[in-house]
């Protein structure tokens, strides 16, 4: 990985983790709820979404900590979605990143409520950030509620569940990934660029970039399910092949999926150029998403 | 019931229900998700929270539709909490208001996501209401995220679950009800009064009123569990007595609980007077909460 990128990732990851902990520690709420929220927030993860947000902020010349509450809020929303995803009624996962899932450590009821609490709290921390003015708070929470809501992530979840039973076309697959994963990535780059005073045209193109970034992320996920190493990806290789789920390799073959991925990388970089952010860390992030081995 | 109050309730109930339907119909989201959200929104209910919000708006001289998005958003938050509450991992209820619960009609995964979607969408509709200015949107969403979040409703839920296994004192019981039910009622009166330009002092006292209103609501719930008629309250009489749950009649005896209720009514009315809203529909609502038979 690009050295500037890897040190940026390391630095921002720590920054976000400190921030998440700080937000939870200021919260005076029932012990069990706080423990459960903290458990999942601290259970590791690559912090890709807040890092993307902060990279977008930097790409447009943003300085200081102004984007941190949005970055932390975004990670809370992502974490809530993982907690609910892992529930027995959803994916029924006992492990995430090698650790017991929230409902395994606590119980299902607590896990449902911890997810609900993280989602709600994400809005509260952005709305109470003294570093943001009113207009910024409104723009961020409006974008976040849209990206995380029924027309975004939650809608994508429903469609993803349905797609597990019924094969879908490549176009439908792209729509599902766009809603389920892409909308939060679009929020990430939007929030960063907006807070750094990017203009309307740039805000449009940078979200186009995030759209492709989401697809790169997803096609690489599917590819790793075929070619990855179990101890790196943290789950059994071939798990997608053993169910009815539509994936890029199933629809296009492995070579076709790899070709598709590089086309997405080209499209992401073209969008980045239109957004006036080529040559920044965002460009390195596109390569990183494409080449990651876990 | 007071005639002015009953016609107000009837009128606003219909208004809110039309509004909820309108908000859902403008939503372009996966069919199944929309159906599941709509199912619970349309499954009846007294619409007490939005009615309280609109009564508070009217009490301070508010006119027109300015408070409607907050009223609809509040009902969405309440509905999401009921959907999650009814899940097998929580209260495991098959029926609500005589109809099958959301996860019975759809499935658990869909019910979880429908709840998540309603919570998220409630913020989106307030943030996008063209009738509200930026300051109003910020004040409302800030108050809503606090009332619904870990320090409010969700925190109250966790404590309520824990109290089902371990007996609590009267003081602890009041805290649980304040968080679980009271916070959303405080939001209701706050939002209505704030949008009608009540002053800071009034906003403080009106929330004090809502605090007592929540306790009246809850003690009456406990009393009805002992004295109510099954076909009116929609559940088996005595269901609280058959488990370990702490209730007012268990802690104070039935007569003691009734006394306590009337003391709350007095305190609610005193707060209302300090808030300069005595003699309004809010006063009739306190009596209505206290005397309701279902």
PDB file of C-alpha atoms in Angstrom, chain A residues 87-263:
ATOM      1  CA  UNK A  87     -28.899 -11.205  14.757  1.00  0.00           C
ATOM      2  CA  UNK A  88     -30.325 -14.735  14.515  1.00  0.00           C
ATOM      3  CA  UNK A  89     -33.298 -13.419  12.532  1.00  0.00           C
ATOM      4  CA  UNK A  90     -30.958 -11.843   9.990  1.00  0.00           C
ATOM      5  CA  UNK A  91     -27.587 -13.456   9.125  1.00  0.00           C
ATOM      6  CA  UNK A  92     -27.360 -15.394  12.391  1.00  0.00           C
ATOM      7  CA  UNK A  93     -23.632 -14.913  12.846  1.00  0.00           C
ATOM      8  CA  UNK A  94     -21.899 -15.996  16.045  1.00  0.00           C
ATOM      9  CA  UNK A  95     -18.609 -14.357  15.165  1.00  0.00           C
ATOM     10  CA  UNK A  96     -17.547 -11.073  13.636  1.00  0.00           C
ATOM     11  CA  UNK A  97     -13.886 -10.296  13.081  1.00  0.00           C
ATOM     12  CA  UNK A  98     -13.085 -13.376  15.110  1.00  0.00           C
ATOM     13  CA  UNK A  99     -14.990 -12.173  18.171  1.00  0.00           C
ATOM     14  CA  UNK A 100     -18.412 -13.251  19.456  1.00  0.00           C
ATOM     15  CA  UNK A 101     -21.164 -11.051  18.032  1.00  0.00           C
ATOM     16  CA  UNK A 102     -23.041  -8.609  20.245  1.00  0.00           C
ATOM     17  CA  UNK A 103     -26.070 -10.821  20.878  1.00  0.00           C
ATOM     18  CA  UNK A 104     -23.771 -13.712  21.819  1.00  0.00           C
ATOM     19  CA  UNK A 105     -21.981 -11.660  24.490  1.00  0.00           C
ATOM     20  CA  UNK A 106     -25.100  -9.899  25.749  1.00  0.00           C
ATOM     21  CA  UNK A 107     -28.455 -11.163  24.492  1.00  0.00           C
ATOM     22  CA  UNK A 108     -30.669 -10.523  21.500  1.00  0.00           C
ATOM     23  CA  UNK A 109     -32.815  -7.898  23.178  1.00  0.00           C
ATOM     24  CA  UNK A 110     -29.779  -5.945  24.331  1.00  0.00           C
ATOM     25  CA  UNK A 111     -28.196  -6.196  20.877  1.00  0.00           C
ATOM     26  CA  UNK A 112     -31.345  -4.853  19.199  1.00  0.00           C
ATOM     27  CA  UNK A 113     -31.434  -1.939  21.642  1.00  0.00           C
ATOM     28  CA  UNK A 114     -27.695  -1.237  21.369  1.00  0.00           C
ATOM     29  CA  UNK A 115     -28.149  -0.957  17.604  1.00  0.00           C
ATOM     30  CA  UNK A 116     -31.146   1.333  18.024  1.00  0.00           C
ATOM     31  CA  UNK A 117     -29.181   3.459  20.486  1.00  0.00           C
ATOM     32  CA  UNK A 118     -26.129   3.814  18.225  1.00  0.00           C
ATOM     33  CA  UNK A 119     -28.290   4.893  15.295  1.00  0.00           C
ATOM     34  CA  UNK A 120     -30.098   7.507  17.382  1.00  0.00           C
ATOM     35  CA  UNK A 121     -26.950   8.702  19.100  1.00  0.00           C
ATOM     36  CA  UNK A 122     -25.186   9.278  15.765  1.00  0.00           C
ATOM     37  CA  UNK A 123     -27.655  12.071  15.029  1.00  0.00           C
ATOM     38  CA  UNK A 124     -27.329  13.513  18.504  1.00  0.00           C
ATOM     39  CA  UNK A 125     -23.545  13.850  18.396  1.00  0.00           C
ATOM     40  CA  UNK A 126     -23.555  15.628  15.032  1.00  0.00           C
ATOM     41  CA  UNK A 127     -26.390  17.932  16.139  1.00  0.00           C
ATOM     42  CA  UNK A 128     -24.495  18.852  19.304  1.00  0.00           C
ATOM     43  CA  UNK A 129     -21.026  19.345  17.835  1.00  0.00           C
ATOM     44  CA  UNK A 130     -19.969  22.899  18.794  1.00  0.00           C
ATOM     45  CA  UNK A 131     -17.502  22.952  15.878  1.00  0.00           C
ATOM     46  CA  UNK A 132     -20.323  22.837  13.317  1.00  0.00           C
ATOM     47  CA  UNK A 133     -22.640  25.684  12.415  1.00  0.00           C
ATOM     48  CA  UNK A 134     -26.386  25.183  11.994  1.00  0.00           C
ATOM     49  CA  UNK A 135     -26.270  24.850   8.236  1.00  0.00           C
ATOM     50  CA  UNK A 136     -23.566  22.193   8.448  1.00  0.00           C
ATOM     51  CA  UNK A 137     -25.478  20.199  11.055  1.00  0.00           C
ATOM     52  CA  UNK A 138     -28.586  20.267   8.875  1.00  0.00           C
ATOM     53  CA  UNK A 139     -26.772  19.254   5.727  1.00  0.00           C
ATOM     54  CA  UNK A 140     -24.992  16.374   7.441  1.00  0.00           C
ATOM     55  CA  UNK A 141     -27.973  14.945   9.297  1.00  0.00           C
ATOM     56  CA  UNK A 142     -30.202  15.276   6.245  1.00  0.00           C
ATOM     57  CA  UNK A 143     -27.670  13.357   4.149  1.00  0.00           C
ATOM     58  CA  UNK A 144     -27.121  10.775   6.894  1.00  0.00           C
ATOM     59  CA  UNK A 145     -30.815  10.101   7.468  1.00  0.00           C
ATOM     60  CA  UNK A 146     -31.269   9.591   3.745  1.00  0.00           C
ATOM     61  CA  UNK A 147     -28.206   7.366   3.308  1.00  0.00           C
ATOM     62  CA  UNK A 148     -29.015   5.175   6.315  1.00  0.00           C
ATOM     63  CA  UNK A 149     -32.781   5.040   5.861  1.00  0.00           C
ATOM     64  CA  UNK A 150     -35.355   3.108   3.845  1.00  0.00           C
ATOM     65  CA  UNK A 151     -34.197   4.562   0.517  1.00  0.00           C
ATOM     66  CA  UNK A 152     -30.574   3.790   1.430  1.00  0.00           C
ATOM     67  CA  UNK A 153     -28.905   1.213   3.615  1.00  0.00           C
ATOM     68  CA  UNK A 154     -32.008  -0.320   5.214  1.00  0.00           C
ATOM     69  CA  UNK A 155     -33.718  -0.650   1.831  1.00  0.00           C
ATOM     70  CA  UNK A 156     -30.579  -2.303   0.473  1.00  0.00           C
ATOM     71  CA  UNK A 157     -30.665  -4.803   3.317  1.00  0.00           C
ATOM     72  CA  UNK A 158     -34.180  -5.890   2.491  1.00  0.00           C
ATOM     73  CA  UNK A 159     -33.299  -6.320  -1.174  1.00  0.00           C
ATOM     74  CA  UNK A 160     -30.138  -8.192  -0.310  1.00  0.00           C
ATOM     75  CA  UNK A 161     -32.168 -10.627   1.810  1.00  0.00           C
ATOM     76  CA  UNK A 162     -34.593 -11.175  -1.023  1.00  0.00           C
ATOM     77  CA  UNK A 163     -31.719 -11.656  -3.497  1.00  0.00           C
ATOM     78  CA  UNK A 164     -30.414 -14.525  -1.392  1.00  0.00           C
ATOM     79  CA  UNK A 165     -33.423 -16.538  -2.417  1.00  0.00           C
ATOM     80  CA  UNK A 166     -33.942 -15.255  -5.958  1.00  0.00           C
ATOM     81  CA  UNK A 167     -31.099 -14.829  -8.465  1.00  0.00           C
ATOM     82  CA  UNK A 168     -30.722 -11.264  -9.735  1.00  0.00           C
ATOM     83  CA  UNK A 169     -29.186  -9.627 -12.802  1.00  0.00           C
ATOM     84  CA  UNK A 170     -25.930  -7.680 -12.737  1.00  0.00           C
ATOM     85  CA  UNK A 171     -27.880  -4.442 -12.875  1.00  0.00           C
ATOM     86  CA  UNK A 172     -30.037  -5.415  -9.904  1.00  0.00           C
ATOM     87  CA  UNK A 173     -26.925  -6.503  -8.034  1.00  0.00           C
ATOM     88  CA  UNK A 174     -25.395  -3.059  -8.580  1.00  0.00           C
ATOM     89  CA  UNK A 175     -28.537  -1.369  -7.263  1.00  0.00           C
ATOM     90  CA  UNK A 176     -28.536  -3.521  -4.132  1.00  0.00           C
ATOM     91  CA  UNK A 177     -24.868  -2.807  -3.420  1.00  0.00           C
ATOM     92  CA  UNK A 178     -25.387   0.869  -4.129  1.00  0.00           C
ATOM     93  CA  UNK A 179     -28.148   1.069  -1.526  1.00  0.00           C
ATOM     94  CA  UNK A 180     -26.692  -1.307   1.031  1.00  0.00           C
ATOM     95  CA  UNK A 181     -23.060  -0.158   0.953  1.00  0.00           C
ATOM     96  CA  UNK A 182     -22.746   2.692  -1.513  1.00  0.00           C
ATOM     97  CA  UNK A 183     -25.081   5.161   0.190  1.00  0.00           C
ATOM     98  CA  UNK A 184     -23.005   5.330   3.382  1.00  0.00           C
ATOM     99  CA  UNK A 185     -19.806   5.687   1.308  1.00  0.00           C
ATOM    100  CA  UNK A 186     -21.453   8.534  -0.609  1.00  0.00           C
ATOM    101  CA  UNK A 187     -22.330  10.115   2.710  1.00  0.00           C
ATOM    102  CA  UNK A 188     -18.681   9.748   3.775  1.00  0.00           C
ATOM    103  CA  UNK A 189     -17.203  11.590   0.801  1.00  0.00           C
ATOM    104  CA  UNK A 190     -20.067  14.102   0.722  1.00  0.00           C
ATOM    105  CA  UNK A 191     -19.660  15.012   4.390  1.00  0.00           C
ATOM    106  CA  UNK A 192     -15.890  15.411   4.118  1.00  0.00           C
ATOM    107  CA  UNK A 193     -16.013  17.444   0.913  1.00  0.00           C
ATOM    108  CA  UNK A 194     -18.941  19.575   2.078  1.00  0.00           C
ATOM    109  CA  UNK A 195     -17.268  20.479   5.384  1.00  0.00           C
ATOM    110  CA  UNK A 196     -14.149  21.469   3.432  1.00  0.00           C
ATOM    111  CA  UNK A 197     -16.279  23.789   1.297  1.00  0.00           C
ATOM    112  CA  UNK A 198     -16.278  21.836  -1.965  1.00  0.00           C
ATOM    113  CA  UNK A 199     -18.635  23.310  -4.547  1.00  0.00           C
ATOM    114  CA  UNK A 200     -21.885  21.768  -5.851  1.00  0.00           C
ATOM    115  CA  UNK A 201     -20.277  20.287  -8.959  1.00  0.00           C
ATOM    116  CA  UNK A 202     -17.515  18.703  -6.912  1.00  0.00           C
ATOM    117  CA  UNK A 203     -20.051  17.328  -4.422  1.00  0.00           C
ATOM    118  CA  UNK A 204     -21.900  15.654  -7.292  1.00  0.00           C
ATOM    119  CA  UNK A 205     -18.832  14.030  -8.836  1.00  0.00           C
ATOM    120  CA  UNK A 206     -17.305  12.960  -5.553  1.00  0.00           C
ATOM    121  CA  UNK A 207     -20.467  10.995  -4.780  1.00  0.00           C
ATOM    122  CA  UNK A 208     -20.202   9.388  -8.196  1.00  0.00           C
ATOM    123  CA  UNK A 209     -16.691   8.370  -7.162  1.00  0.00           C
ATOM    124  CA  UNK A 210     -18.076   6.816  -3.969  1.00  0.00           C
ATOM    125  CA  UNK A 211     -20.672   4.932  -5.996  1.00  0.00           C
ATOM    126  CA  UNK A 212     -17.904   3.159  -7.910  1.00  0.00           C
ATOM    127  CA  UNK A 213     -15.841   2.760  -4.775  1.00  0.00           C
ATOM    128  CA  UNK A 214     -18.731   0.836  -3.240  1.00  0.00           C
ATOM    129  CA  UNK A 215     -18.919  -1.451  -6.255  1.00  0.00           C
ATOM    130  CA  UNK A 216     -15.143  -2.008  -6.180  1.00  0.00           C
ATOM    131  CA  UNK A 217     -15.433  -2.914  -2.516  1.00  0.00           C
ATOM    132  CA  UNK A 218     -18.214  -5.372  -3.220  1.00  0.00           C
ATOM    133  CA  UNK A 219     -16.775  -7.076  -6.290  1.00  0.00           C
ATOM    134  CA  UNK A 220     -13.493  -7.530  -4.385  1.00  0.00           C
ATOM    135  CA  UNK A 221     -15.476  -9.053  -1.511  1.00  0.00           C
ATOM    136  CA  UNK A 222     -16.977 -11.545  -3.929  1.00  0.00           C
ATOM    137  CA  UNK A 223     -13.582 -12.262  -5.513  1.00  0.00           C
ATOM    138  CA  UNK A 224     -11.976 -12.851  -2.109  1.00  0.00           C
ATOM    139  CA  UNK A 225     -14.725 -15.314  -1.316  1.00  0.00           C
ATOM    140  CA  UNK A 226     -13.359 -17.391  -4.213  1.00  0.00           C
ATOM    141  CA  UNK A 227      -9.626 -16.691  -4.088  1.00  0.00           C
ATOM    142  CA  UNK A 228      -8.946 -15.366  -0.585  1.00  0.00           C
ATOM    143  CA  UNK A 229      -7.120 -16.958   2.313  1.00  0.00           C
ATOM    144  CA  UNK A 230      -9.389 -17.983   5.150  1.00  0.00           C
ATOM    145  CA  UNK A 231      -7.246 -16.609   7.961  1.00  0.00           C
ATOM    146  CA  UNK A 232      -7.031 -13.246   6.227  1.00  0.00           C
ATOM    147  CA  UNK A 233     -10.675 -12.727   5.264  1.00  0.00           C
ATOM    148  CA  UNK A 234     -11.880 -14.084   8.591  1.00  0.00           C
ATOM    149  CA  UNK A 235     -14.525 -16.412   7.173  1.00  0.00           C
ATOM    150  CA  UNK A 236     -14.707 -19.633   5.228  1.00  0.00           C
ATOM    151  CA  UNK A 237     -13.644 -19.285   1.597  1.00  0.00           C
ATOM    152  CA  UNK A 238     -16.399 -20.304  -0.785  1.00  0.00           C
ATOM    153  CA  UNK A 239     -19.274 -19.490   1.579  1.00  0.00           C
ATOM    154  CA  UNK A 240     -21.063 -17.527  -1.162  1.00  0.00           C
ATOM    155  CA  UNK A 241     -20.705 -20.386  -3.629  1.00  0.00           C
ATOM    156  CA  UNK A 242     -22.531 -22.720  -1.307  1.00  0.00           C
ATOM    157  CA  UNK A 243     -25.725 -20.698  -1.267  1.00  0.00           C
ATOM    158  CA  UNK A 244     -28.023 -19.164  -3.829  1.00  0.00           C
ATOM    159  CA  UNK A 245     -26.627 -15.672  -3.420  1.00  0.00           C
ATOM    160  CA  UNK A 246     -25.852 -13.784  -6.632  1.00  0.00           C
ATOM    161  CA  UNK A 247     -22.240 -12.631  -6.798  1.00  0.00           C
ATOM    162  CA  UNK A 248     -20.017 -11.111  -9.474  1.00  0.00           C
ATOM    163  CA  UNK A 249     -18.046 -14.339 -10.042  1.00  0.00           C
ATOM    164  CA  UNK A 250     -21.291 -16.295 -10.396  1.00  0.00           C
ATOM    165  CA  UNK A 251     -22.724 -13.797 -12.889  1.00  0.00           C
ATOM    166  CA  UNK A 252     -19.516 -13.058 -14.842  1.00  0.00           C
ATOM    167  CA  UNK A 253     -17.056 -15.823 -13.977  1.00  0.00           C
ATOM    168  CA  UNK A 254     -13.928 -15.064 -11.944  1.00  0.00           C
ATOM    169  CA  UNK A 255     -12.056 -13.427 -14.843  1.00  0.00           C
ATOM    170  CA  UNK A 256     -15.136 -11.424 -15.787  1.00  0.00           C
ATOM    171  CA  UNK A 257     -15.454 -10.211 -12.202  1.00  0.00           C
ATOM    172  CA  UNK A 258     -11.810  -9.128 -12.134  1.00  0.00           C
ATOM    173  CA  UNK A 259     -12.247  -7.287 -15.453  1.00  0.00           C
ATOM    174  CA  UNK A 260     -15.354  -5.609 -14.079  1.00  0.00           C
ATOM    175  CA  UNK A 261     -13.470  -4.510 -11.001  1.00  0.00           C
ATOM    176  CA  UNK A 262     -10.808  -2.759 -13.052  1.00  0.00           C
ATOM    177  CA  UNK A 263     -13.469  -1.061 -15.128  1.00  0.00           C
TER     178      UNK A 263
END
